[in-house]
Amino acid sequence: ARTAYRLGLAHERDPHGCDRRAAAWFGKAVALEPGAAPYRAAFGRAVVRCGKAKAGVRELLAAASTAPGDVAVVRVVANARPLAEQDI
């Protein structure tokens, strides 16, 4: 799961990377470890960036409810919110 997550980050951070590939890797990380809030938050963010706001928001909310005190997860959710609001 960690390797899939890191591959997702690599695609996301690469200026020539692909949000769809990042989402695919983050999705694999979530499938392997569904309880990992950072993986779900990253997956939700990537899905929102792919234009699937409702699905992305579901993942972001699931991540936030899984780890309400995790500052890194809350930050991802807060930063993705404006993107999601544009598409909803």
A tleap script that builds the chain and sets N, CA, C and O, in Angstrom:
source leaprc.protein.ff14SB
mol = sequence {
  NALA ARG THR ALA TYR ARG LEU GLY LEU ALA
  HIE GLU ARG ASP PRO HIE GLY CYS ASP ARG
  ARG ALA ALA ALA TRP PHE GLY LYS ALA VAL
  ALA LEU GLU PRO GLY ALA ALA PRO TYR ARG
  ALA ALA PHE GLY ARG ALA VAL VAL ARG CYS
  GLY LYS ALA LYS ALA GLY VAL ARG GLU LEU
  LEU ALA ALA ALA SER THR ALA PRO GLY ASP
  VAL ALA VAL VAL ARG VAL VAL ALA ASN ALA
  ARG PRO LEU ALA GLU GLN ASP CILE
}
set mol.1.N position { 0.835 -1.197 0.000 }
set mol.1.CA position { 0.000 0.000 0.000 }
set mol.1.C position { 0.877 1.257 0.000 }
set mol.1.O position { 0.593 2.234 -0.694 }
set mol.2.N position { 1.926 1.206 0.779 }
set mol.2.CA position { 2.801 2.378 0.874 }
set mol.2.C position { 3.480 2.677 -0.466 }
set mol.2.O position { 3.635 3.838 -0.846 }
set mol.3.N position { 3.878 1.631 -1.169 }
set mol.3.CA position { 4.515 1.816 -2.480 }
set mol.3.C position { 3.528 2.428 -3.473 }
set mol.3.O position { 3.885 3.335 -4.225 }
set mol.4.N position { 2.294 1.935 -3.479 }
set mol.4.CA position { 1.275 2.487 -4.374 }
set mol.4.C position { 1.023 3.959 -4.035 }
set mol.4.O position { 0.878 4.788 -4.934 }
set mol.5.N position { 0.970 4.281 -2.747 }
set mol.5.CA position { 0.770 5.664 -2.310 }
set mol.5.C position { 1.910 6.557 -2.798 }
set mol.5.O position { 1.680 7.658 -3.298 }
set mol.6.N position { 3.124 6.075 -2.649 }
set mol.6.CA position { 4.283 6.868 -3.087 }
set mol.6.C position { 4.310 7.041 -4.608 }
set mol.6.O position { 4.709 8.095 -5.102 }
set mol.7.N position { 3.895 6.031 -5.339 }
set mol.7.CA position { 3.805 6.174 -6.790 }
set mol.7.C position { 2.735 7.201 -7.167 }
set mol.7.O position { 2.913 7.969 -8.112 }
set mol.8.N position { 1.638 7.211 -6.435 }
set mol.8.CA position { 0.611 8.231 -6.649 }
set mol.8.C position { 1.155 9.620 -6.401 }
set mol.8.O position { 0.901 10.542 -7.176 }
set mol.9.N position { 1.906 9.774 -5.317 }
set mol.9.CA position { 2.518 11.078 -5.024 }
set mol.9.C position { 3.483 11.505 -6.125 }
set mol.9.O position { 3.541 12.678 -6.491 }
set mol.10.N position { 4.237 10.544 -6.648 }
set mol.10.CA position { 5.190 10.855 -7.715 }
set mol.10.C position { 4.458 11.392 -8.947 }
set mol.10.O position { 4.895 12.374 -9.547 }
set mol.11.N position { 3.360 10.762 -9.322 }
set mol.11.CA position { 2.585 11.238 -10.476 }
set mol.11.C position { 1.957 12.592 -10.184 }
set mol.11.O position { 1.884 13.452 -11.062 }
set mol.12.N position { 1.511 12.778 -8.970 }
set mol.12.CA position { 0.846 14.025 -8.594 }
set mol.12.C position { 1.821 15.202 -8.554 }
set mol.12.O position { 1.478 16.312 -8.959 }
set mol.13.N position { 3.006 14.959 -8.076 }
set mol.13.CA position { 3.990 16.038 -7.906 }
set mol.13.C position { 4.787 16.346 -9.161 }
set mol.13.O position { 5.372 17.423 -9.274 }
set mol.14.N position { 4.817 15.420 -10.101 }
set mol.14.CA position { 5.550 15.616 -11.353 }
set mol.14.C position { 4.820 16.669 -12.188 }
set mol.14.O position { 3.623 16.533 -12.440 }
set mol.15.N position { 5.532 17.724 -12.622 }
set mol.15.CA position { 4.868 18.753 -13.436 }
set mol.15.C position { 4.256 18.187 -14.719 }
set mol.15.O position { 3.310 18.758 -15.263 }
set mol.16.N position { 4.786 17.085 -15.191 }
set mol.16.CA position { 4.247 16.446 -16.389 }
set mol.16.C position { 3.461 15.188 -16.030 }
set mol.16.O position { 3.163 14.359 -16.889 }
set mol.17.N position { 3.133 15.062 -14.752 }
set mol.17.CA position { 2.430 13.875 -14.269 }
set mol.17.C position { 0.969 13.881 -14.686 }
set mol.17.O position { 0.495 14.802 -15.351 }
set mol.18.N position { 0.287 12.855 -14.287 }
set mol.18.CA position { -1.098 12.653 -14.712 }
set mol.18.C position { -1.968 12.401 -13.478 }
set mol.18.O position { -1.704 11.487 -12.697 }
set mol.19.N position { -3.006 13.223 -13.316 }
set mol.19.CA position { -3.903 13.052 -12.175 }
set mol.19.C position { -4.618 11.709 -12.214 }
set mol.19.O position { -4.875 11.117 -11.166 }
set mol.20.N position { -4.941 11.225 -13.397 }
set mol.20.CA position { -5.626 9.930 -13.499 }
set mol.20.C position { -4.724 8.795 -13.025 }
set mol.20.O position { -5.175 7.883 -12.333 }
set mol.21.N position { -3.457 8.857 -13.398 }
set mol.21.CA position { -2.518 7.824 -12.930 }
set mol.21.C position { -2.323 7.927 -11.424 }
set mol.21.O position { -2.255 6.914 -10.728 }
set mol.22.N position { -2.235 9.164 -10.923 }
set mol.22.CA position { -2.106 9.353 -9.471 }
set mol.22.C position { -3.315 8.752 -8.771 }
set mol.22.O position { -3.175 8.042 -7.775 }
set mol.23.N position { -4.508 9.040 -9.295 }
set mol.23.CA position { -5.735 8.504 -8.688 }
set mol.23.C position { -5.734 6.979 -8.720 }
set mol.23.O position { -6.163 6.335 -7.762 }
set mol.24.N position { -5.257 6.406 -9.810 }
set mol.24.CA position { -5.211 4.939 -9.907 }
set mol.24.C position { -4.297 4.349 -8.833 }
set mol.24.O position { -4.649 3.364 -8.184 }
set mol.25.N position { -3.129 4.951 -8.651 }
set mol.25.CA position { -2.200 4.445 -7.635 }
set mol.25.C position { -2.747 4.654 -6.224 }
set mol.25.O position { -2.644 3.767 -5.377 }
set mol.26.N position { -3.329 5.832 -5.973 }
set mol.26.CA position { -3.915 6.073 -4.655 }
set mol.26.C position { -5.066 5.103 -4.405 }
set mol.26.O position { -5.251 4.630 -3.284 }
set mol.27.N position { -5.837 4.809 -5.447 }
set mol.27.CA position { -6.930 3.844 -5.317 }
set mol.27.C position { -6.427 2.462 -4.949 }
set mol.27.O position { -7.051 1.759 -4.154 }
set mol.28.N position { -5.298 2.069 -5.525 }
set mol.28.CA position { -4.707 0.777 -5.161 }
set mol.28.C position { -4.266 0.774 -3.706 }
set mol.28.O position { -4.433 -0.222 -3.002 }
set mol.29.N position { -3.697 1.899 -3.253 }
set mol.29.CA position { -3.274 2.002 -1.851 }
set mol.29.C position { -4.477 1.865 -0.926 }
set mol.29.O position { -4.407 1.176 0.091 }
set mol.30.N position { -5.578 2.519 -1.279 }
set mol.30.CA position { -6.799 2.440 -0.465 }
set mol.30.C position { -7.353 1.016 -0.482 }
set mol.30.O position { -7.813 0.521 0.547 }
set mol.31.N position { -7.315 0.359 -1.631 }
set mol.31.CA position { -7.819 -1.018 -1.715 }
set mol.31.C position { -7.007 -1.958 -0.828 }
set mol.31.O position { -7.549 -2.888 -0.230 }
set mol.32.N position { -5.710 -1.705 -0.752 }
set mol.32.CA position { -4.844 -2.556 0.064 }
set mol.32.C position { -4.932 -2.231 1.555 }
set mol.32.O position { -4.764 -3.107 2.403 }
set mol.33.N position { -5.197 -0.968 1.858 }
set mol.33.CA position { -5.265 -0.539 3.265 }
set mol.33.C position { -6.376 0.499 3.434 }
set mol.33.O position { -6.094 1.691 3.553 }
set mol.34.N position { -7.638 0.055 3.446 }
set mol.34.CA position { -8.770 0.981 3.458 }
set mol.34.C position { -8.865 1.871 4.692 }
set mol.34.O position { -9.512 2.918 4.648 }
set mol.35.N position { -8.241 1.479 5.770 }
set mol.35.CA position { -8.318 2.271 6.993 }
set mol.35.C position { -7.284 3.379 7.091 }
set mol.35.O position { -7.272 4.126 8.069 }
set mol.36.N position { -6.423 3.498 6.100 }
set mol.36.CA position { -5.360 4.515 6.134 }
set mol.36.C position { -5.906 5.847 5.623 }
set mol.36.O position { -6.086 6.036 4.420 }
set mol.37.N position { -6.164 6.758 6.543 }
set mol.37.CA position { -6.753 8.051 6.193 }
set mol.37.C position { -5.908 8.853 5.200 }
set mol.37.O position { -6.480 9.455 4.291 }
set mol.38.N position { -4.584 8.893 5.324 }
set mol.38.CA position { -3.808 9.667 4.336 }
set mol.38.C position { -3.972 9.131 2.909 }
set mol.38.O position { -3.981 9.908 1.955 }
set mol.39.N position { -4.100 7.824 2.761 }
set mol.39.CA position { -4.284 7.236 1.436 }
set mol.39.C position { -5.644 7.638 0.870 }
set mol.39.O position { -5.761 7.986 -0.305 }
set mol.40.N position { -6.669 7.585 1.720 }
set mol.40.CA position { -8.025 7.968 1.272 }
set mol.40.C position { -8.090 9.445 0.936 }
set mol.40.O position { -8.741 9.834 -0.034 }
set mol.41.N position { -7.416 10.277 1.734 }
set mol.41.CA position { -7.419 11.717 1.466 }
set mol.41.C position { -6.730 12.018 0.132 }
set mol.41.O position { -7.225 12.818 -0.663 }
set mol.42.N position { -5.597 11.379 -0.105 }
set mol.42.CA position { -4.883 11.593 -1.369 }
set mol.42.C position { -5.714 11.091 -2.543 }
set mol.42.O position { -5.754 11.732 -3.593 }
set mol.43.N position { -6.378 9.947 -2.373 }
set mol.43.CA position { -7.234 9.417 -3.424 }
set mol.43.C position { -8.383 10.380 -3.717 }
set mol.43.O position { -8.687 10.660 -4.876 }
set mol.44.N position { -9.008 10.878 -2.671 }
set mol.44.CA position { -10.101 11.840 -2.848 }
set mol.44.C position { -9.646 13.097 -3.569 }
set mol.44.O position { -10.333 13.588 -4.464 }
set mol.45.N position { -8.493 13.616 -3.181 }
set mol.45.CA position { -7.948 14.817 -3.824 }
set mol.45.C position { -7.697 14.561 -5.306 }
set mol.45.O position { -8.044 15.390 -6.147 }
set mol.46.N position { -7.099 13.423 -5.627 }
set mol.46.CA position { -6.798 13.097 -7.025 }
set mol.46.C position { -8.079 12.915 -7.836 }
set mol.46.O position { -8.156 13.347 -8.986 }
set mol.47.N position { -9.072 12.283 -7.243 }
set mol.47.CA position { -10.340 12.071 -7.941 }
set mol.47.C position { -11.018 13.414 -8.225 }
set mol.47.O position { -11.567 13.618 -9.308 }
set mol.48.N position { -10.980 14.319 -7.263 }
set mol.48.CA position { -11.528 15.656 -7.479 }
set mol.48.C position { -10.798 16.342 -8.624 }
set mol.48.O position { -11.427 16.966 -9.478 }
set mol.49.N position { -9.486 16.230 -8.644 }
set mol.49.CA position { -8.698 16.861 -9.704 }
set mol.49.C position { -8.976 16.240 -11.067 }
set mol.49.O position { -8.725 16.866 -12.096 }
set mol.50.N position { -9.490 15.020 -11.080 }
set mol.50.CA position { -9.876 14.365 -12.342 }
set mol.50.C position { -11.275 14.782 -12.789 }
set mol.50.O position { -11.755 14.342 -13.833 }
set mol.51.N position { -11.922 15.626 -11.999 }
set mol.51.CA position { -13.245 16.116 -12.375 }
set mol.51.C position { -14.407 15.320 -11.818 }
set mol.51.O position { -15.552 15.536 -12.215 }
set mol.52.N position { -14.135 14.413 -10.915 }
set mol.52.CA position { -15.199 13.604 -10.303 }
set mol.52.C position { -15.394 14.065 -8.862 }
set mol.52.O position { -15.021 13.382 -7.908 }
set mol.53.N position { -15.993 15.252 -8.741 }
set mol.53.CA position { -16.079 15.917 -7.445 }
set mol.53.C position { -16.850 15.122 -6.402 }
set mol.53.O position { -16.399 14.998 -5.264 }
set mol.54.N position { -18.004 14.584 -6.773 }
set mol.54.CA position { -18.825 13.883 -5.777 }
set mol.54.C position { -18.108 12.656 -5.215 }
set mol.54.O position { -18.123 12.427 -4.005 }
set mol.55.N position { -17.486 11.877 -6.082 }
set mol.55.CA position { -16.750 10.698 -5.621 }
set mol.55.C position { -15.554 11.114 -4.770 }
set mol.55.O position { -15.253 10.484 -3.757 }
set mol.56.N position { -14.879 12.175 -5.190 }
set mol.56.CA position { -13.728 12.667 -4.437 }
set mol.56.C position { -14.121 13.175 -3.062 }
set mol.56.O position { -13.435 12.908 -2.075 }
set mol.57.N position { -15.219 13.904 -2.998 }
set mol.57.CA position { -15.687 14.429 -1.709 }
set mol.57.C position { -16.057 13.285 -0.769 }
set mol.57.O position { -15.789 13.356 0.431 }
set mol.58.N position { -16.672 12.228 -1.309 }
set mol.58.CA position { -16.993 11.059 -0.464 }
set mol.58.C position { -15.726 10.489 0.168 }
set mol.58.O position { -15.704 10.174 1.358 }
set mol.59.N position { -14.671 10.361 -0.639 }
set mol.59.CA position { -13.408 9.832 -0.111 }
set mol.59.C position { -12.791 10.789 0.903 }
set mol.59.O position { -12.271 10.360 1.933 }
set mol.60.N position { -12.848 12.077 0.611 }
set mol.60.CA position { -12.282 13.067 1.536 }
set mol.60.C position { -13.015 13.045 2.870 }
set mol.60.O position { -12.384 13.107 3.925 }
set mol.61.N position { -14.331 12.958 2.834 }
set mol.61.CA position { -15.103 12.901 4.081 }
set mol.61.C position { -14.826 11.607 4.838 }
set mol.61.O position { -14.758 11.608 6.067 }
set mol.62.N position { -14.669 10.513 4.116 }
set mol.62.CA position { -14.339 9.238 4.764 }
set mol.62.C position { -12.973 9.337 5.442 }
set mol.62.O position { -12.789 8.840 6.553 }
set mol.63.N position { -12.020 9.978 4.770 }
set mol.63.CA position { -10.687 10.147 5.355 }
set mol.63.C position { -10.756 11.000 6.612 }
set mol.63.O position { -10.136 10.680 7.626 }
set mol.64.N position { -11.518 12.093 6.539 }
set mol.64.CA position { -11.633 12.993 7.689 }
set mol.64.C position { -12.325 12.309 8.864 }
set mol.64.O position { -11.952 12.535 10.015 }
set mol.65.N position { -13.327 11.477 8.589 }
set mol.65.CA position { -14.016 10.800 9.691 }
set mol.65.C position { -13.171 9.678 10.286 }
set mol.65.O position { -13.320 9.341 11.460 }
set mol.66.N position { -12.286 9.101 9.474 }
set mol.66.CA position { -11.403 8.048 9.965 }
set mol.66.C position { -10.354 8.595 10.918 }
set mol.66.O position { -9.998 7.948 11.903 }
set mol.67.N position { -9.859 9.795 10.619 }
set mol.67.CA position { -8.793 10.391 11.433 }
set mol.67.C position { -9.074 11.873 11.663 }
set mol.67.O position { -8.390 12.727 11.100 }
set mol.68.N position { -10.081 12.184 12.491 }
set mol.68.CA position { -10.465 13.589 12.665 }
set mol.68.C position { -9.375 14.473 13.292 }
set mol.68.O position { -9.390 15.691 13.116 }
set mol.69.N position { -8.443 13.869 14.012 }
set mol.69.CA position { -7.395 14.653 14.654 }
set mol.69.C position { -6.094 14.704 13.873 }
set mol.69.O position { -5.123 15.302 14.334 }
set mol.70.N position { -6.057 14.089 12.701 }
set mol.70.CA position { -4.830 14.048 11.892 }
set mol.70.C position { -4.730 15.329 11.076 }
set mol.70.O position { -5.482 15.531 10.123 }
set mol.71.N position { -3.802 16.185 11.457 }
set mol.71.CA position { -3.656 17.492 10.826 }
set mol.71.C position { -3.357 17.369 9.335 }
set mol.71.O position { -3.876 18.152 8.539 }
set mol.72.N position { -2.540 16.413 8.946 }
set mol.72.CA position { -2.196 16.244 7.528 }
set mol.72.C position { -3.436 15.896 6.713 }
set mol.72.O position { -3.606 16.406 5.606 }
set mol.73.N position { -4.293 15.046 7.237 }
set mol.73.CA position { -5.511 14.658 6.531 }
set mol.73.C position { -6.464 15.839 6.446 }
set mol.73.O position { -7.032 16.105 5.387 }
set mol.74.N position { -6.641 16.542 7.543 }
set mol.74.CA position { -7.527 17.709 7.554 }
set mol.74.C position { -7.032 18.758 6.559 }
set mol.74.O position { -7.838 19.408 5.893 }
set mol.75.N position { -5.728 18.925 6.454 }
set mol.75.CA position { -5.154 19.884 5.510 }
set mol.75.C position { -5.480 19.489 4.068 }
set mol.75.O position { -5.852 20.343 3.263 }
set mol.76.N position { -5.346 18.220 3.741 }
set mol.76.CA position { -5.670 17.749 2.385 }
set mol.76.C position { -7.149 18.007 2.089 }
set mol.76.O position { -7.494 18.485 1.008 }
set mol.77.N position { -8.010 17.694 3.040 }
set mol.77.CA position { -9.445 17.900 2.856 }
set mol.77.C position { -9.744 19.386 2.650 }
set mol.77.O position { -10.501 19.746 1.749 }
set mol.78.N position { -9.162 20.233 3.466 }
set mol.78.CA position { -9.408 21.668 3.361 }
set mol.78.C position { -8.894 22.243 2.044 }
set mol.78.O position { -9.539 23.110 1.454 }
set mol.79.N position { -7.756 21.773 1.586 }
set mol.79.CA position { -7.187 22.285 0.338 }
set mol.79.C position { -7.931 21.781 -0.890 }
set mol.79.O position { -7.936 22.453 -1.921 }
set mol.80.N position { -8.551 20.626 -0.803 }
set mol.80.CA position { -9.286 20.071 -1.938 }
set mol.80.C position { -10.694 20.627 -2.037 }
set mol.80.O position { -11.319 20.550 -3.094 }
set mol.81.N position { -11.191 21.179 -0.963 }
set mol.81.CA position { -12.572 21.670 -0.945 }
set mol.81.C position { -12.863 22.704 -2.028 }
set mol.81.O position { -13.879 22.575 -2.712 }
set mol.82.N position { -12.025 23.721 -2.218 }
set mol.82.CA position { -12.335 24.688 -3.288 }
set mol.82.C position { -12.408 24.045 -4.670 }
set mol.82.O position { -13.234 24.445 -5.491 }
set mol.83.N position { -11.565 23.064 -4.937 }
set mol.83.CA position { -11.599 22.362 -6.221 }
set mol.83.C position { -12.929 21.627 -6.377 }
set mol.83.O position { -13.542 21.653 -7.445 }
set mol.84.N position { -13.358 20.986 -5.322 }
set mol.84.CA position { -14.600 20.212 -5.377 }
set mol.84.C position { -15.800 21.131 -5.553 }
set mol.84.O position { -16.735 20.790 -6.277 }
set mol.85.N position { -15.788 22.274 -4.911 }
set mol.85.CA position { -16.922 23.204 -5.010 }
set mol.85.C position { -17.083 23.750 -6.416 }
set mol.85.O position { -18.198 24.078 -6.824 }
set mol.86.N position { -15.996 23.854 -7.165 }
set mol.86.CA position { -16.073 24.322 -8.540 }
set mol.86.C position { -16.795 23.316 -9.426 }
set mol.86.O position { -17.482 23.701 -10.373 }
set mol.87.N position { -16.645 22.042 -9.128 }
set mol.87.CA position { -17.188 20.989 -9.988 }
set mol.87.C position { -18.579 20.511 -9.591 }
set mol.87.O position { -19.254 19.846 -10.376 }
set mol.88.N position { -19.008 20.842 -8.389 }
set mol.88.CA position { -20.317 20.333 -7.919 }
set mol.88.C position { -21.440 21.202 -8.451 }
set mol.88.O position { -22.609 20.941 -8.170 }
savepdb mol mol.pdb
quit
